[in-house]
Amino acid sequence: MSFVTRFAPSPTGFLHRGHAFSALSAQAAARAEGGRFLLRVEDIDLTRCRPEYEQGVYDDLAWLGLEWEEPVRRQSAHFDEYRGALDQLIARGLVYRCFKTRREILDEIARAPHGPGEGPEGAIYRGQPLSPADEAALLAEGRPYAWRLSLDRAQETVGGWEALTFTEAGEGPLGETGVIQARPETAGDVVLARKDVGVAYHLAAVFDDALQGVSHVVRGQDLFEATHIQRLLQALLDLPTPRYRHHPLLTDAQGRRFAKRDRAESLRELRARGVSPRELRAELGFD
Ligand code: GLU
């Protein structure tokens, strides 16, 4: 079987050690299998992605000694393709328009009879389409809306979640490994097309993994939970399911995860103070 993997950063900040570890892990996996390594730029969030961060991705990865295939797929150039996938789901009644604001969604979740459930994306939301008349009225007012996946309709379509499994060759955060039963209900009615940008992460990622023939998704354990809903989308869109290999997240000396929001030292800062790529690779366990 051919082995194709990818590193898929979102250029919303400069890369840090955690990204370096993830990219090196994916490339090492491809090398070990004589496979291919792709770089994909997940830049659909036009409000947060910036050209200098994208350039930073190329500069930092090249500095680290990574090599990837050209051309790089940049998601912002393919909105029409994601729209095509969304249109299929719309035509089959698998998604519904959601006009609610973030505040309204959070209030509704807080009022839920069993209290708010916590999913990987925060509190879990399950909703319903509006009646055609109410929807037409809001559309006529020009109110913005997102498209949400209807888990109720999805469950009817695939006939229950039992048939939905994926193979984990690494480990989830709780040691999950082997054949895993997908649990899409842990994510709720996720947004597949945002009000502002017309698509959202899960749909674009699943679409591209299939389009690019990705056979193995090597990524951090923080994305393990995302696999549950991604597996469902693969079933709904009739796309193949790659194998997954989630790796542990790199932590600093205090045991904290590296994250942009904590102002982790970026690779470019580390480079500026004279750390060599060889030193960083060695620190991260790669030679
Ligand atoms: N773009 C995502 C991120 O930066 C990664 C997506 C993935 O590997 O599936 O977190």
Tab-separated table of C-alpha atoms and ligand atoms in Angstrom:
chain	number	residue	atom	x	y	z
A	1	MET	CA	0.000	0.000	0.000
A	2	SER	CA	1.355	3.431	-0.803
A	3	PHE	CA	1.969	5.707	2.136
A	4	VAL	CA	1.010	9.362	1.860
A	5	THR	CA	0.969	11.682	4.831
A	6	ARG	CA	0.764	15.402	5.386
A	7	PHE	CA	1.533	18.236	7.742
A	8	ALA	CA	-1.348	20.712	7.656
A	9	PRO	CA	-0.662	23.876	9.655
A	10	SER	CA	-3.010	26.846	9.877
A	11	PRO	CA	-0.948	30.006	9.354
A	12	THR	CA	-2.470	31.943	12.239
A	13	GLY	CA	0.853	32.492	13.990
A	14	PHE	CA	4.487	31.503	13.742
A	15	LEU	CA	5.330	27.833	14.211
A	16	HIS	CA	6.751	26.636	17.525
A	17	ARG	CA	8.463	23.441	18.734
A	18	GLY	CA	5.163	21.550	18.849
A	19	HIS	CA	4.694	22.115	15.124
A	20	ALA	CA	8.281	21.119	14.421
A	21	PHE	CA	7.726	17.873	16.322
A	22	SER	CA	4.538	17.146	14.396
A	23	ALA	CA	6.039	17.906	10.986
A	24	LEU	CA	9.156	15.845	11.736
A	25	SER	CA	6.986	12.957	12.991
A	26	ALA	CA	4.973	12.939	9.772
A	27	GLN	CA	8.039	13.138	7.592
A	28	ALA	CA	9.828	10.391	9.540
A	29	ALA	CA	6.770	8.166	9.134
A	30	ALA	CA	6.766	8.768	5.375
A	31	ARG	CA	10.498	8.070	5.122
A	32	ALA	CA	10.226	4.865	7.139
A	33	GLU	CA	7.589	3.582	4.704
A	34	GLY	CA	9.204	4.931	1.545
A	35	GLY	CA	6.137	7.127	1.236
A	36	ARG	CA	5.259	10.695	0.338
A	37	PHE	CA	5.137	13.754	2.583
A	38	LEU	CA	2.844	16.654	1.711
A	39	LEU	CA	2.507	20.098	3.165
A	40	ARG	CA	-0.991	21.594	3.179
A	41	VAL	CA	-1.735	25.152	4.212
A	42	GLU	CA	-5.078	25.312	6.027
A	43	ASP	CA	-5.759	28.987	5.549
A	44	ILE	CA	-9.537	29.135	5.261
A	45	ASP	CA	-9.877	31.467	8.234
A	46	LEU	CA	-9.296	34.669	6.335
A	47	THR	CA	-9.620	36.772	9.464
A	48	ARG	CA	-6.775	35.048	11.326
A	49	CYS	CA	-4.386	33.797	8.631
A	50	ARG	CA	-1.695	36.168	7.415
A	51	PRO	CA	0.767	35.984	4.511
A	52	GLU	CA	3.751	36.484	6.820
A	53	TYR	CA	2.718	33.452	8.872
A	54	GLU	CA	2.393	31.372	5.720
A	55	GLN	CA	5.827	32.484	4.593
A	56	GLY	CA	7.015	31.621	8.105
A	57	VAL	CA	5.758	28.040	7.603
A	58	TYR	CA	7.850	27.615	4.445
A	59	ASP	CA	10.929	29.286	5.955
A	60	ASP	CA	10.808	27.380	9.236
A	61	LEU	CA	10.183	23.979	7.682
A	62	ALA	CA	12.944	24.466	5.108
A	63	TRP	CA	15.299	25.554	7.900
A	64	LEU	CA	14.401	22.368	9.792
A	65	GLY	CA	15.461	20.369	6.754
A	66	LEU	CA	12.028	19.200	5.657
A	67	GLU	CA	11.243	18.579	2.015
A	68	TRP	CA	7.740	18.484	0.649
A	69	GLU	CA	6.082	18.102	-2.694
A	70	GLU	CA	5.179	21.138	-4.772
A	71	PRO	CA	2.742	22.652	-5.449
A	72	VAL	CA	1.540	23.067	-1.889
A	73	ARG	CA	-2.235	22.907	-1.584
A	74	ARG	CA	-3.484	26.166	-0.096
A	75	GLN	CA	-7.066	25.765	1.029
A	76	SER	CA	-7.965	29.405	0.406
A	77	ALA	CA	-7.644	28.740	-3.337
A	78	HIS	CA	-10.278	25.991	-3.255
A	79	PHE	CA	-13.395	27.389	-1.615
A	80	ASP	CA	-15.457	26.365	-4.648
A	81	GLU	CA	-14.477	22.711	-4.178
A	82	TYR	CA	-15.508	22.703	-0.516
A	83	ARG	CA	-18.719	24.405	-1.551
A	84	GLY	CA	-19.344	21.521	-3.960
A	85	ALA	CA	-19.027	19.033	-1.103
A	86	LEU	CA	-21.304	21.165	1.060
A	87	ASP	CA	-23.862	21.334	-1.768
A	88	GLN	CA	-24.044	17.535	-1.798
A	89	LEU	CA	-24.832	17.546	1.919
A	90	ILE	CA	-27.399	20.328	1.461
A	91	ALA	CA	-29.107	18.430	-1.358
A	92	ARG	CA	-29.411	15.385	0.888
A	93	GLY	CA	-30.794	17.344	3.839
A	94	LEU	CA	-27.797	16.483	6.011
A	95	VAL	CA	-27.072	20.059	7.039
A	96	TYR	CA	-29.273	22.929	8.152
A	97	ARG	CA	-28.961	26.685	8.291
A	98	CYS	CA	-28.199	28.062	11.734
A	99	PHE	CA	-28.821	31.790	12.161
A	100	LYS	CA	-28.020	31.862	15.854
A	101	THR	CA	-25.279	34.005	17.271
A	102	ARG	CA	-22.525	32.513	19.377
A	103	ARG	CA	-24.172	33.994	22.470
A	104	GLU	CA	-27.541	32.417	21.638
A	105	ILE	CA	-25.915	29.038	21.090
A	106	LEU	CA	-24.116	29.183	24.440
A	107	ASP	CA	-27.294	30.244	26.261
A	108	GLU	CA	-29.228	27.431	24.653
A	109	ILE	CA	-26.599	24.879	25.632
A	110	ALA	CA	-26.599	26.180	29.214
A	111	ARG	CA	-30.407	25.711	29.380
A	112	ALA	CA	-30.253	22.145	28.039
A	113	PRO	CA	-32.199	19.729	30.281
A	114	HIS	CA	-29.182	17.638	31.204
A	115	GLY	CA	-26.811	20.540	31.586
A	116	PRO	CA	-24.101	21.392	29.111
A	117	GLY	CA	-22.109	18.457	27.798
A	118	GLU	CA	-18.476	19.075	27.085
A	119	GLY	CA	-17.220	17.942	23.714
A	120	PRO	CA	-13.865	18.362	22.030
A	121	GLU	CA	-15.045	21.628	20.521
A	122	GLY	CA	-16.447	22.999	23.765
A	123	ALA	CA	-20.047	22.652	24.788
A	124	ILE	CA	-22.069	20.341	22.579
A	125	TYR	CA	-24.870	21.813	20.531
A	126	ARG	CA	-27.698	19.842	18.928
A	127	GLY	CA	-30.224	21.879	16.978
A	128	GLN	CA	-33.009	21.688	14.436
A	129	PRO	CA	-33.667	23.370	11.124
A	130	LEU	CA	-36.162	26.227	11.274
A	131	SER	CA	-39.542	25.889	9.640
A	132	PRO	CA	-39.421	26.900	5.944
A	133	ALA	CA	-41.451	30.056	6.719
A	134	ASP	CA	-39.190	31.218	9.562
A	135	GLU	CA	-36.128	30.468	7.511
A	136	ALA	CA	-37.462	32.383	4.515
A	137	ALA	CA	-38.165	35.388	6.750
A	138	LEU	CA	-34.612	35.469	8.111
A	139	LEU	CA	-33.159	34.982	4.653
A	140	ALA	CA	-35.265	37.860	3.361
A	141	GLU	CA	-33.818	40.033	6.141
A	142	GLY	CA	-30.364	39.097	4.935
A	143	ARG	CA	-29.405	37.533	8.259
A	144	PRO	CA	-26.116	35.594	8.104
A	145	TYR	CA	-26.128	31.860	8.824
A	146	ALA	CA	-23.786	28.925	9.233
A	147	TRP	CA	-24.452	25.407	7.914
A	148	ARG	CA	-24.483	22.799	10.666
A	149	LEU	CA	-24.344	19.043	10.279
A	150	SER	CA	-27.539	17.407	11.513
A	151	LEU	CA	-26.444	14.416	13.571
A	152	ASP	CA	-30.047	13.172	13.586
A	153	ARG	CA	-30.173	13.062	9.789
A	154	ALA	CA	-26.648	11.705	9.562
A	155	GLN	CA	-27.512	8.877	11.930
A	156	GLU	CA	-30.567	7.941	9.861
A	157	THR	CA	-28.458	8.039	6.694
A	158	VAL	CA	-25.616	5.845	7.864
A	159	GLY	CA	-27.918	3.624	9.917
A	160	GLY	CA	-26.257	4.194	13.302
A	161	TRP	CA	-22.659	4.716	14.268
A	162	GLU	CA	-21.760	1.008	14.738
A	163	ALA	CA	-20.321	0.657	11.259
A	164	LEU	CA	-18.158	3.731	11.694
A	165	THR	CA	-14.713	2.813	12.911
A	166	PHE	CA	-11.198	4.021	12.275
A	167	THR	CA	-7.804	2.524	12.928
A	168	GLU	CA	-5.528	4.288	15.357
A	169	ALA	CA	-1.916	3.248	14.908
A	170	GLY	CA	-0.684	5.716	17.518
A	171	GLU	CA	-2.594	6.633	20.641
A	172	GLY	CA	-5.355	8.977	21.665
A	173	PRO	CA	-4.977	11.039	24.849
A	174	LEU	CA	-6.457	8.218	26.963
A	175	GLY	CA	-4.345	5.538	25.326
A	176	GLU	CA	-6.986	4.687	22.704
A	177	THR	CA	-5.444	2.496	20.033
A	178	GLY	CA	-6.389	-0.121	17.433
A	179	VAL	CA	-9.874	-0.184	15.952
A	180	ILE	CA	-11.842	2.693	17.433
A	181	GLN	CA	-15.599	3.102	17.340
A	182	ALA	CA	-16.390	6.609	16.066
A	183	ARG	CA	-18.536	8.696	18.424
A	184	PRO	CA	-19.719	11.661	16.365
A	185	GLU	CA	-22.180	12.628	19.102
A	186	THR	CA	-19.248	13.885	21.186
A	187	ALA	CA	-18.925	16.809	18.783
A	188	GLY	CA	-22.618	17.641	18.305
A	189	ASP	CA	-24.029	19.422	15.245
A	190	VAL	CA	-20.717	20.891	14.158
A	191	VAL	CA	-20.507	23.883	11.855
A	192	LEU	CA	-19.424	22.756	8.390
A	193	ALA	CA	-19.619	26.177	6.783
A	194	ARG	CA	-18.984	29.244	8.867
A	195	LYS	CA	-21.022	32.413	8.494
A	196	ASP	CA	-17.988	34.404	7.493
A	197	VAL	CA	-15.870	32.063	5.382
A	198	GLY	CA	-18.278	29.545	3.846
A	199	VAL	CA	-16.459	26.393	4.986
A	200	ALA	CA	-15.036	25.082	8.267
A	201	TYR	CA	-12.080	22.945	9.269
A	202	HIS	CA	-13.613	19.438	9.378
A	203	LEU	CA	-15.114	19.617	5.914
A	204	ALA	CA	-12.043	21.110	4.261
A	205	ALA	CA	-9.656	18.691	5.998
A	206	VAL	CA	-11.671	15.574	5.152
A	207	PHE	CA	-12.162	16.690	1.572
A	208	ASP	CA	-8.465	17.386	1.074
A	209	ASP	CA	-7.233	14.228	2.774
A	210	ALA	CA	-9.274	12.241	0.239
A	211	LEU	CA	-8.375	14.415	-2.732
A	212	GLN	CA	-4.675	14.228	-1.945
A	213	GLY	CA	-4.780	10.467	-1.407
A	214	VAL	CA	-3.617	10.769	2.197
A	215	SER	CA	-3.331	7.208	3.484
A	216	HIS	CA	-2.032	8.049	6.968
A	217	VAL	CA	-2.889	11.077	9.048
A	218	VAL	CA	-0.008	11.732	11.430
A	219	ARG	CA	-0.901	14.579	13.804
A	220	GLY	CA	-1.033	15.586	17.467
A	221	GLN	CA	-3.309	14.012	20.051
A	222	ASP	CA	-5.153	17.317	20.372
A	223	LEU	CA	-6.868	16.358	17.115
A	224	PHE	CA	-7.763	12.803	18.128
A	225	GLU	CA	-11.323	13.788	19.083
A	226	ALA	CA	-11.796	15.517	15.743
A	227	THR	CA	-11.463	12.107	14.117
A	228	HIS	CA	-14.917	11.056	15.345
A	229	ILE	CA	-16.722	13.676	13.295
A	230	GLN	CA	-14.264	13.425	10.407
A	231	ARG	CA	-14.976	9.694	10.166
A	232	LEU	CA	-18.692	10.463	9.880
A	233	LEU	CA	-18.079	13.030	7.154
A	234	GLN	CA	-16.058	10.467	5.203
A	235	ALA	CA	-19.034	8.108	5.359
A	236	LEU	CA	-21.503	10.799	4.302
A	237	LEU	CA	-19.360	12.000	1.403
A	238	ASP	CA	-18.344	8.495	0.379
A	239	LEU	CA	-14.653	9.208	0.923
A	240	PRO	CA	-11.998	6.707	2.016
A	241	THR	CA	-10.840	6.679	5.646
A	242	PRO	CA	-7.100	7.044	6.163
A	243	ARG	CA	-5.325	5.336	9.030
A	244	TYR	CA	-4.574	7.646	11.941
A	245	ARG	CA	-1.437	7.981	13.992
A	246	HIS	CA	-1.858	10.583	16.717
A	247	HIS	CA	1.327	11.456	18.539
A	248	PRO	CA	1.683	12.742	22.113
A	249	LEU	CA	1.940	16.491	22.446
A	250	LEU	CA	5.285	17.964	23.167
A	251	THR	CA	5.468	19.655	26.558
A	252	ASP	CA	7.972	22.090	28.022
A	253	ALA	CA	10.076	21.566	31.161
A	254	GLN	CA	7.025	22.485	33.290
A	255	GLY	CA	4.912	19.910	31.480
A	256	ARG	CA	2.876	22.530	29.606
A	257	ARG	CA	1.853	22.078	25.988
A	258	PHE	CA	3.405	24.366	23.453
A	259	ALA	CA	0.724	26.654	22.141
A	260	LYS	CA	0.588	29.890	20.227
A	261	ARG	CA	-1.702	31.400	22.806
A	262	ASP	CA	0.891	30.876	25.568
A	263	ARG	CA	3.464	32.717	23.513
A	264	ALA	CA	5.634	29.621	23.152
A	265	GLU	CA	8.987	30.551	21.666
A	266	SER	CA	8.602	30.448	17.906
A	267	LEU	CA	10.999	28.617	15.616
A	268	ARG	CA	12.060	31.912	14.086
A	269	GLU	CA	12.923	33.305	17.546
A	270	LEU	CA	14.850	30.186	18.368
A	271	ARG	CA	16.692	30.452	15.056
A	272	ALA	CA	17.464	34.126	15.714
A	273	ARG	CA	19.186	33.246	18.966
A	274	GLY	CA	21.436	30.824	17.142
A	275	VAL	CA	19.872	27.385	17.718
A	276	SER	CA	20.802	25.164	14.778
A	277	PRO	CA	18.321	22.881	13.029
A	278	ARG	CA	20.449	19.914	14.034
A	279	GLU	CA	20.224	20.895	17.712
A	280	LEU	CA	16.470	21.330	17.537
A	281	ARG	CA	15.970	18.034	15.705
A	282	ALA	CA	18.103	16.267	18.316
A	283	GLU	CA	16.157	17.914	21.153
A	284	LEU	CA	12.933	16.652	19.594
A	285	GLY	CA	14.296	13.132	19.159
A	286	PHE	CA	15.071	13.150	15.431
A	287	ASP	CA	18.494	12.849	13.850
B	1	GLU	N1	-4.816	22.810	10.548
B	1	GLU	C1	-4.940	22.058	11.753
B	1	GLU	C2	-4.144	22.697	12.863
B	1	GLU	O1	-3.259	23.475	12.591
B	1	GLU	C3	-4.435	20.623	11.611
B	1	GLU	C4	-5.357	19.785	10.840
B	1	GLU	C5	-5.033	18.301	10.785
B	1	GLU	O2	-3.861	17.888	10.910
B	1	GLU	O3	-5.979	17.552	10.545
B	1	GLU	O4	-4.431	22.424	14.006
